[in-house]
Short mmCIF file of the C-alpha atoms (twelve columns), coordinates in Angstrom:
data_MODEL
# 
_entry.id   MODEL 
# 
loop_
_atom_site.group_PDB 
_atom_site.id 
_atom_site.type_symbol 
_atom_site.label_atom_id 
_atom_site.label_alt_id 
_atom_site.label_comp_id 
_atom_site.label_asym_id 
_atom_site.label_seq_id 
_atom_site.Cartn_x 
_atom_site.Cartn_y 
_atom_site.Cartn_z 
_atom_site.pdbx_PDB_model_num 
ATOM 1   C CA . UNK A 1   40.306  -6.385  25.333  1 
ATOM 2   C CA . UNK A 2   40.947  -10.203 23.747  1 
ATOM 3   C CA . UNK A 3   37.880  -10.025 21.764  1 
ATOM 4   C CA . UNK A 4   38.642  -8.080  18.650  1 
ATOM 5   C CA . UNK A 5   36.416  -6.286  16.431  1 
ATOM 6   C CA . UNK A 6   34.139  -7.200  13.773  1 
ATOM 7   C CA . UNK A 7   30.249  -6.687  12.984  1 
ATOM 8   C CA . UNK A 8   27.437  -8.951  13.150  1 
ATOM 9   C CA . UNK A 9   24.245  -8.608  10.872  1 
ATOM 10  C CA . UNK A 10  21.102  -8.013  13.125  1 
ATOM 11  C CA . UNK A 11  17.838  -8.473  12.138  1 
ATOM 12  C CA . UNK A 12  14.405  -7.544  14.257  1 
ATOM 13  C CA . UNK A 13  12.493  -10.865 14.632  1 
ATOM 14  C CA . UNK A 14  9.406   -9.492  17.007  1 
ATOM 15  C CA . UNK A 15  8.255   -6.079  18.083  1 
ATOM 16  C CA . UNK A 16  6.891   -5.082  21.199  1 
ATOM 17  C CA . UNK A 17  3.421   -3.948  20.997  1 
ATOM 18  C CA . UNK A 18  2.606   -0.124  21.052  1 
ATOM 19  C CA . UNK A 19  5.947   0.530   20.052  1 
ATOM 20  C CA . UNK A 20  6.751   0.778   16.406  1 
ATOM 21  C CA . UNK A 21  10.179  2.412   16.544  1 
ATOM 22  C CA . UNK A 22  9.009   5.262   14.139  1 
ATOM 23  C CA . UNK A 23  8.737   9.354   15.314  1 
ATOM 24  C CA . UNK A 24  5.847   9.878   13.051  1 
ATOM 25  C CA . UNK A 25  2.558   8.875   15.104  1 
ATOM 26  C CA . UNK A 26  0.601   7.483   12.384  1 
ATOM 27  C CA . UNK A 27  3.423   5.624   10.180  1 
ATOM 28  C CA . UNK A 28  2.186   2.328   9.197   1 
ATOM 29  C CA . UNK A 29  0.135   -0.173  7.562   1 
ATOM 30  C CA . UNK A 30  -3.612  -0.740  8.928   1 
ATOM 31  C CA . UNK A 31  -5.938  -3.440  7.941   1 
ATOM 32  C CA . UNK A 32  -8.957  -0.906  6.728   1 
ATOM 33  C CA . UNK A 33  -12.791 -0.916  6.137   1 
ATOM 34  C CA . UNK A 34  -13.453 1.942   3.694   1 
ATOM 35  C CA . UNK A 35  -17.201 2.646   2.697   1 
ATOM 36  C CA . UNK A 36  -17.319 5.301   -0.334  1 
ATOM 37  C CA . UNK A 37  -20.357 5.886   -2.354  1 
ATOM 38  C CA . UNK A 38  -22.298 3.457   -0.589  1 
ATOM 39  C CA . UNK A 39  -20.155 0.422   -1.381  1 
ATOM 40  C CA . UNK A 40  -17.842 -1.133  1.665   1 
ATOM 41  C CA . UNK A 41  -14.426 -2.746  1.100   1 
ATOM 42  C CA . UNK A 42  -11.853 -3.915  3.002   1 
ATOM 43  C CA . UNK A 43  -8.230  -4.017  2.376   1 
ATOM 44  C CA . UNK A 44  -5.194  -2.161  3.359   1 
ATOM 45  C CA . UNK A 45  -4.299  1.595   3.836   1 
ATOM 46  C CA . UNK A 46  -0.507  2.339   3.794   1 
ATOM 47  C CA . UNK A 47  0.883   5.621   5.529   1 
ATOM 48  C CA . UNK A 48  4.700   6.372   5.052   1 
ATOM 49  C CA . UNK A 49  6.879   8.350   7.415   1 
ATOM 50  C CA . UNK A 50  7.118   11.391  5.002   1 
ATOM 51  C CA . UNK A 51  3.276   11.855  5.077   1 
ATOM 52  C CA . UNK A 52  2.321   9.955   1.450   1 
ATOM 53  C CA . UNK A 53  -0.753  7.997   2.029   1 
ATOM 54  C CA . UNK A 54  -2.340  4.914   -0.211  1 
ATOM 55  C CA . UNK A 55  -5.312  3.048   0.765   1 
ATOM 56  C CA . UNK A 56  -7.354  0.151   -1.141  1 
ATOM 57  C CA . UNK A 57  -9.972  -1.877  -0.192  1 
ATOM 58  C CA . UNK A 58  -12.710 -3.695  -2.365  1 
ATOM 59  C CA . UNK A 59  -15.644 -6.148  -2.456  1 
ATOM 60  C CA . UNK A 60  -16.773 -8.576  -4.926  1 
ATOM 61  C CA . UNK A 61  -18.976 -5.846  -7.077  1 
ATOM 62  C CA . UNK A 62  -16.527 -2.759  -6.552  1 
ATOM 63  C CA . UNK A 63  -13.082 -1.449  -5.604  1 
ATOM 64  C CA . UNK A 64  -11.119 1.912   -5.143  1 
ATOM 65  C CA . UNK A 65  -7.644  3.042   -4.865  1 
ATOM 66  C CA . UNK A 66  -6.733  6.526   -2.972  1 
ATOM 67  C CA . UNK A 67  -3.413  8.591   -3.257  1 
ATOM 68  C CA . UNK A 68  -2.726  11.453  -1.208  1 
ATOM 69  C CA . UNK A 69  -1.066  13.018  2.411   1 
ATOM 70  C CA . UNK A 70  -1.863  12.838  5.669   1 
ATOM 71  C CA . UNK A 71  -1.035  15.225  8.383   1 
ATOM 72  C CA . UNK A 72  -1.318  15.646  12.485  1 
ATOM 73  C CA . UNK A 73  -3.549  18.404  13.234  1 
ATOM 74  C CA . UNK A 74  -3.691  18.050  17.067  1 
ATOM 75  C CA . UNK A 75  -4.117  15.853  19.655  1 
ATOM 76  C CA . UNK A 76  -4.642  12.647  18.575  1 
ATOM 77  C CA . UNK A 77  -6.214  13.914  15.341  1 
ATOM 78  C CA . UNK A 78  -5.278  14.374  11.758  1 
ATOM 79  C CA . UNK A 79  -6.485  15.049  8.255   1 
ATOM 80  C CA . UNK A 80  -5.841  13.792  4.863   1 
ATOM 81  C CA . UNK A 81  -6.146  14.974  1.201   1 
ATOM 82  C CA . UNK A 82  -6.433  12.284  -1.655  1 
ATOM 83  C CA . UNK A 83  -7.606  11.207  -4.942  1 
ATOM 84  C CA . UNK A 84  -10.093 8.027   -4.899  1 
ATOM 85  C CA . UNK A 85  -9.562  6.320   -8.182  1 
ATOM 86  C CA . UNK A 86  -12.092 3.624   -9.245  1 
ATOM 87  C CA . UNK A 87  -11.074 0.068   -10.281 1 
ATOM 88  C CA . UNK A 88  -13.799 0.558   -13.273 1 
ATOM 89  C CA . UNK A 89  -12.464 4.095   -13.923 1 
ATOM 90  C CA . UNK A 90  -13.012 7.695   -12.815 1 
ATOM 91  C CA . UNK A 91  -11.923 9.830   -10.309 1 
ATOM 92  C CA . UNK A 92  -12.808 12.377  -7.592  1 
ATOM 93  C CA . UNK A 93  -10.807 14.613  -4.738  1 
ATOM 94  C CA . UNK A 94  -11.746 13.835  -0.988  1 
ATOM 95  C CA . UNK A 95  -10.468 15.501  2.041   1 
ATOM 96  C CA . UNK A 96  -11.276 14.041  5.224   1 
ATOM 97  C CA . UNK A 97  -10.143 14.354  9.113   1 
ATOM 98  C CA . UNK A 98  -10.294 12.173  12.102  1 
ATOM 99  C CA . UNK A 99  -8.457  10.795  15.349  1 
ATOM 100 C CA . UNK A 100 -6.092  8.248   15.993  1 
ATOM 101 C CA . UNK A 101 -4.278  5.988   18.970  1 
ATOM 102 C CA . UNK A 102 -2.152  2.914   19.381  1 
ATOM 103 C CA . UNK A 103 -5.089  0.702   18.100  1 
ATOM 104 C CA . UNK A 104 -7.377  2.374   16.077  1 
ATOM 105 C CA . UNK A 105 -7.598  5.708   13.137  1 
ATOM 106 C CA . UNK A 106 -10.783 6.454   12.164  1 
ATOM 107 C CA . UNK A 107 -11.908 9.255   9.941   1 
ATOM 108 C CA . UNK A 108 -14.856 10.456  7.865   1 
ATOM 109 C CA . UNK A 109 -14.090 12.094  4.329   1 
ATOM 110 C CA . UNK A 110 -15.895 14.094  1.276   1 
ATOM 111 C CA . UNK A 111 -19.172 12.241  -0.015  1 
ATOM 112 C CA . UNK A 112 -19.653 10.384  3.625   1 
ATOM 113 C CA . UNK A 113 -16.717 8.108   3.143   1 
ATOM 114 C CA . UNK A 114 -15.875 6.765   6.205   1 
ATOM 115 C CA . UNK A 115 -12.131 4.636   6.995   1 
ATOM 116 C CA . UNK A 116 -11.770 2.717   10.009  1 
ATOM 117 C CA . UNK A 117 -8.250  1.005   9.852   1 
ATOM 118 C CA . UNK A 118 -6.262  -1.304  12.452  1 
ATOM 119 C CA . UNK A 119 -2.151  -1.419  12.444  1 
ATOM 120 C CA . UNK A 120 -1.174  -5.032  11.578  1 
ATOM 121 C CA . UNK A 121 1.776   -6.407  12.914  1 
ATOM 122 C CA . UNK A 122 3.535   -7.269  9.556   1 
ATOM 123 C CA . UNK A 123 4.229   -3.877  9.809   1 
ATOM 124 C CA . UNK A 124 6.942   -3.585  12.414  1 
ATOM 125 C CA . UNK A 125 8.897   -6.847  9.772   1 
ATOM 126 C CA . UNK A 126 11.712  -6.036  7.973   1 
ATOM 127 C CA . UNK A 127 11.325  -5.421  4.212   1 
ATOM 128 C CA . UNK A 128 14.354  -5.587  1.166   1 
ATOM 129 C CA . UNK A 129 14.023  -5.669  -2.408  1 
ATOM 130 C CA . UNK A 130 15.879  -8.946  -2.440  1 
ATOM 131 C CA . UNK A 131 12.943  -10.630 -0.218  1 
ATOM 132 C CA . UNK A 132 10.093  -9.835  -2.846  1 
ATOM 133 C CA . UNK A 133 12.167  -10.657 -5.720  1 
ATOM 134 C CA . UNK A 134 10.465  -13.661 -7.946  1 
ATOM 135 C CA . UNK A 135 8.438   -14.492 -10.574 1 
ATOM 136 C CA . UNK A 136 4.663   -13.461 -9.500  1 
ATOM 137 C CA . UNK A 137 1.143   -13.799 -11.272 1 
ATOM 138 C CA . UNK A 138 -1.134  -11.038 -11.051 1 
ATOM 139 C CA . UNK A 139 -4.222  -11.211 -9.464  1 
ATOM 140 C CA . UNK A 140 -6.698  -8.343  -9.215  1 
ATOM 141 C CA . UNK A 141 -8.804  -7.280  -7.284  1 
ATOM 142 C CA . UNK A 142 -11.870 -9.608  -8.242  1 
ATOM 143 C CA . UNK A 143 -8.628  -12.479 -7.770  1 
ATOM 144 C CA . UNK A 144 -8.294  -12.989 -11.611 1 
ATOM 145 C CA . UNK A 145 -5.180  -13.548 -12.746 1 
ATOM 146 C CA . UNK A 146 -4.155  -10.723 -15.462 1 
ATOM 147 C CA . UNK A 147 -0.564  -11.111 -15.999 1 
ATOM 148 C CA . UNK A 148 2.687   -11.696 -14.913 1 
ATOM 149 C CA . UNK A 149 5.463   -10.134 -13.457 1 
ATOM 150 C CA . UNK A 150 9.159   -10.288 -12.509 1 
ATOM 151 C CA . UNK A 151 11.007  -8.746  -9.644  1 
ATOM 152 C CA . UNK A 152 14.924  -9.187  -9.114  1 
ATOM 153 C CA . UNK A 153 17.031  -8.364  -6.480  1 
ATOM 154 C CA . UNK A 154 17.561  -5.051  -6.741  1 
ATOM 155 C CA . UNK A 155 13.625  -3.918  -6.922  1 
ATOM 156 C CA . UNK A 156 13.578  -3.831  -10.967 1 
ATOM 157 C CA . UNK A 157 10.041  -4.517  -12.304 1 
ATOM 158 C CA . UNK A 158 9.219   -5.806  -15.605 1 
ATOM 159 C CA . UNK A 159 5.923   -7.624  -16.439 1 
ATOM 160 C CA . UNK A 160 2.868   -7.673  -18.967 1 
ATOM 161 C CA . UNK A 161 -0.681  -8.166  -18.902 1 
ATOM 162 C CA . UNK A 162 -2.574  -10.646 -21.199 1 
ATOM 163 C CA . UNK A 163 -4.184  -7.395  -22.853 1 
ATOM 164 C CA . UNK A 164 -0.287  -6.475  -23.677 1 
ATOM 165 C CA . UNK A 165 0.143   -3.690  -21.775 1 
ATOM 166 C CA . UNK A 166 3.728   -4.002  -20.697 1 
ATOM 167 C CA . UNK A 167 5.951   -2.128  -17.820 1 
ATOM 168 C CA . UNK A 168 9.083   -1.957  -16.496 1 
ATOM 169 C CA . UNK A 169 9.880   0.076   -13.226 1 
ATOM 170 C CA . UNK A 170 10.808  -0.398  -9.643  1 
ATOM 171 C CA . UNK A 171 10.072  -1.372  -5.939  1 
ATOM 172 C CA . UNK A 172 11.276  0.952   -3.769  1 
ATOM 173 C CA . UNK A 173 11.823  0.416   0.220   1 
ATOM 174 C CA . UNK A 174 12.331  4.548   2.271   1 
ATOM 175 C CA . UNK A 175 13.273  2.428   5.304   1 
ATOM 176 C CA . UNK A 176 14.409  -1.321  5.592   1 
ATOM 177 C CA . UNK A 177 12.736  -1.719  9.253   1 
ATOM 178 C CA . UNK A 178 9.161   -1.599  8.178   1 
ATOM 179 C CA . UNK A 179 6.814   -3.341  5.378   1 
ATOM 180 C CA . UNK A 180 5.953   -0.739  2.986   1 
ATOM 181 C CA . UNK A 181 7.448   -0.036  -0.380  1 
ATOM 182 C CA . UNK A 182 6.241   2.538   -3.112  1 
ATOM 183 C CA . UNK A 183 5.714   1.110   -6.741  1 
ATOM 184 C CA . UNK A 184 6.369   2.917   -9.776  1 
ATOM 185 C CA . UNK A 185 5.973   1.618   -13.432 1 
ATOM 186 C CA . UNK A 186 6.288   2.661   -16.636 1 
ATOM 187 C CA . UNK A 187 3.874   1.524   -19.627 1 
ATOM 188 C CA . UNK A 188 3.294   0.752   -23.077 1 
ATOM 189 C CA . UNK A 189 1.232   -1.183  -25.532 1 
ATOM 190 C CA . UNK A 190 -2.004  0.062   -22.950 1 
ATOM 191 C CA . UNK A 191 -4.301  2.745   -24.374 1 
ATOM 192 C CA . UNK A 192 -3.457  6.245   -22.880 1 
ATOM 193 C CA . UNK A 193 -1.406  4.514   -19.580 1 
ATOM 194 C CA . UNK A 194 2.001   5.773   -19.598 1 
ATOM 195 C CA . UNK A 195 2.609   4.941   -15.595 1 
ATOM 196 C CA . UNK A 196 1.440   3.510   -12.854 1 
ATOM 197 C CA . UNK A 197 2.436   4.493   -8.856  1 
ATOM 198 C CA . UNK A 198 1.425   3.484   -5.412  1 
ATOM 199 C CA . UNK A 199 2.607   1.295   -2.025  1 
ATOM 200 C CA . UNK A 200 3.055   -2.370  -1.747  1 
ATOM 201 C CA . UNK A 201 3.326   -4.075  0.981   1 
ATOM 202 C CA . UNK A 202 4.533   -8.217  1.635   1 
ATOM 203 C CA . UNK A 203 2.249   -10.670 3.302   1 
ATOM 204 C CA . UNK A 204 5.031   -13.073 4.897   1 
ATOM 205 C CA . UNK A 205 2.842   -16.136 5.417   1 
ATOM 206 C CA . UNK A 206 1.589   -16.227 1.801   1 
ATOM 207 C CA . UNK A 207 4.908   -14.791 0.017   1 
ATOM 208 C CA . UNK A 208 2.863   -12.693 -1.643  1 
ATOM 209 C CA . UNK A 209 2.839   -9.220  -2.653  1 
ATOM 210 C CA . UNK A 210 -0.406  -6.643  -2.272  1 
ATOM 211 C CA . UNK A 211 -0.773  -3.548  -4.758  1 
ATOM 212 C CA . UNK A 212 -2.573  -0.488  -4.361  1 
ATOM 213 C CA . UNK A 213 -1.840  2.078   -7.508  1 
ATOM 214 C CA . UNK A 214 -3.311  4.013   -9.905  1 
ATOM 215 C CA . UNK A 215 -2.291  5.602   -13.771 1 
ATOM 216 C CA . UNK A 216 -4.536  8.986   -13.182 1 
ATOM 217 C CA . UNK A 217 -7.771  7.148   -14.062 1 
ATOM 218 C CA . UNK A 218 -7.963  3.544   -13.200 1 
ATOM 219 C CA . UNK A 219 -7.474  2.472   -9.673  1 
ATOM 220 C CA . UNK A 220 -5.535  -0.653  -9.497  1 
ATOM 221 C CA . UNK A 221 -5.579  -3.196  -6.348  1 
ATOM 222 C CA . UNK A 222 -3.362  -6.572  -6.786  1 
ATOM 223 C CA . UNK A 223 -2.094  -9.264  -5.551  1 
ATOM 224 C CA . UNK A 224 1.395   -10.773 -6.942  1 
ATOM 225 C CA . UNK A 225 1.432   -14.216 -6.175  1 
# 
């Protein structure tokens, strides 16, 4: 009774392993090997609680970006429909099915794509606007730098590309305990692009910033660094 009241901020420093603190059995962000057309890349595929779905992965010759949903369809197995957009250009549907545990999804999709993904543990860190907010350059997915971009506090987005394609938008967290955000952008200045979406997600040890999104023709995958 002689302690009083008050609140102290808490913030989760470590996780314990197998247990992610999420209802939704496949929430979270895998380190994944995608091969699609014949080409394999690696890189990351994002699944959010409400079922959205991005995955990226490229090589030094190719790259691809997909958007779509995921769903449970049993035991241990689920399905997924996306759009596969390349980082040249062009797009096609896939729909695709596979199982799932603790350490491992793997699935096969349209046109013998295969994704084999691994949760990483940056996904169980914390994530706020404020902690990606900085000045970034942008790398893509061949790690040249394209551009430049600014993120404050508060998740607002505003950049440019040497080409002068220019966008303002947002970062957006759905929940504070885990590493995923969704990106949306607006553009200008760039051909027929009027907007680009997808996930991001923050590699702590580099301060950096990985992009998967795509306009509705191009497939982008970057890194803000």
């Amino acid at each position: 009774s002689g302690y009083g009241s008050g609140t102290i901020p808490m913030t989760r420093l470590a996780s314990v392993a197998g247990l992610k603190c999420s209802d939704s059995p496949l929430h979270g962000t895998y380190m994944a090997t995608i091969v699609e057309q014949g080409d394999t890349g690696f890189g990351l595929a994002t699944l959010f609680e409400n079922g959205d779905m991005v995955y990226y992965a490229g090589n030094e010759l190719v790259g691809a970006v997909g958007l779509g949903q995921w769903r449970v369809t049993g035991n241990n197995r689920f399905a997924f429909d996306a759009t596969s957009y390349s980082v040249f250009g062009g797009w096609f549907d896939v729909s695709g099915n596979g199982t799932f545990n603790e350490d491992a999804l793997t699935a096969t999709y349209t046109g013998n794509g295969q994704l084999v993904a691994t949760p990483i543990p940056s996904f169980q860190h914390s994530l706020d606007t404020s902690k990606m907010a900085g000045v970034y350059d942008i790398h893509d997915w061949n790690d040249v730098v394209i551009g430049s971009v600014t993120i404050q506090n508060d998740g607002g987005v505003s950049g440019s590309t040497f080409l002068g394609c220019q966008f303002v938008g947002a970062l957006i967290v759905p929940n504070t305990n885990f590493n995923q955000a969704y990106l949306n952008l607006d553009v200008s200045n760039c051909a027929s692009t009027t907007q680009i979406v997808g996930a991001a997600v923050y590699n702590n040890p580099q301060n950096a910033i990985v992009v998967g999104a795509s306009d509705g023709w191009t497939g982008y995958i970057w890194t803000l660094r």
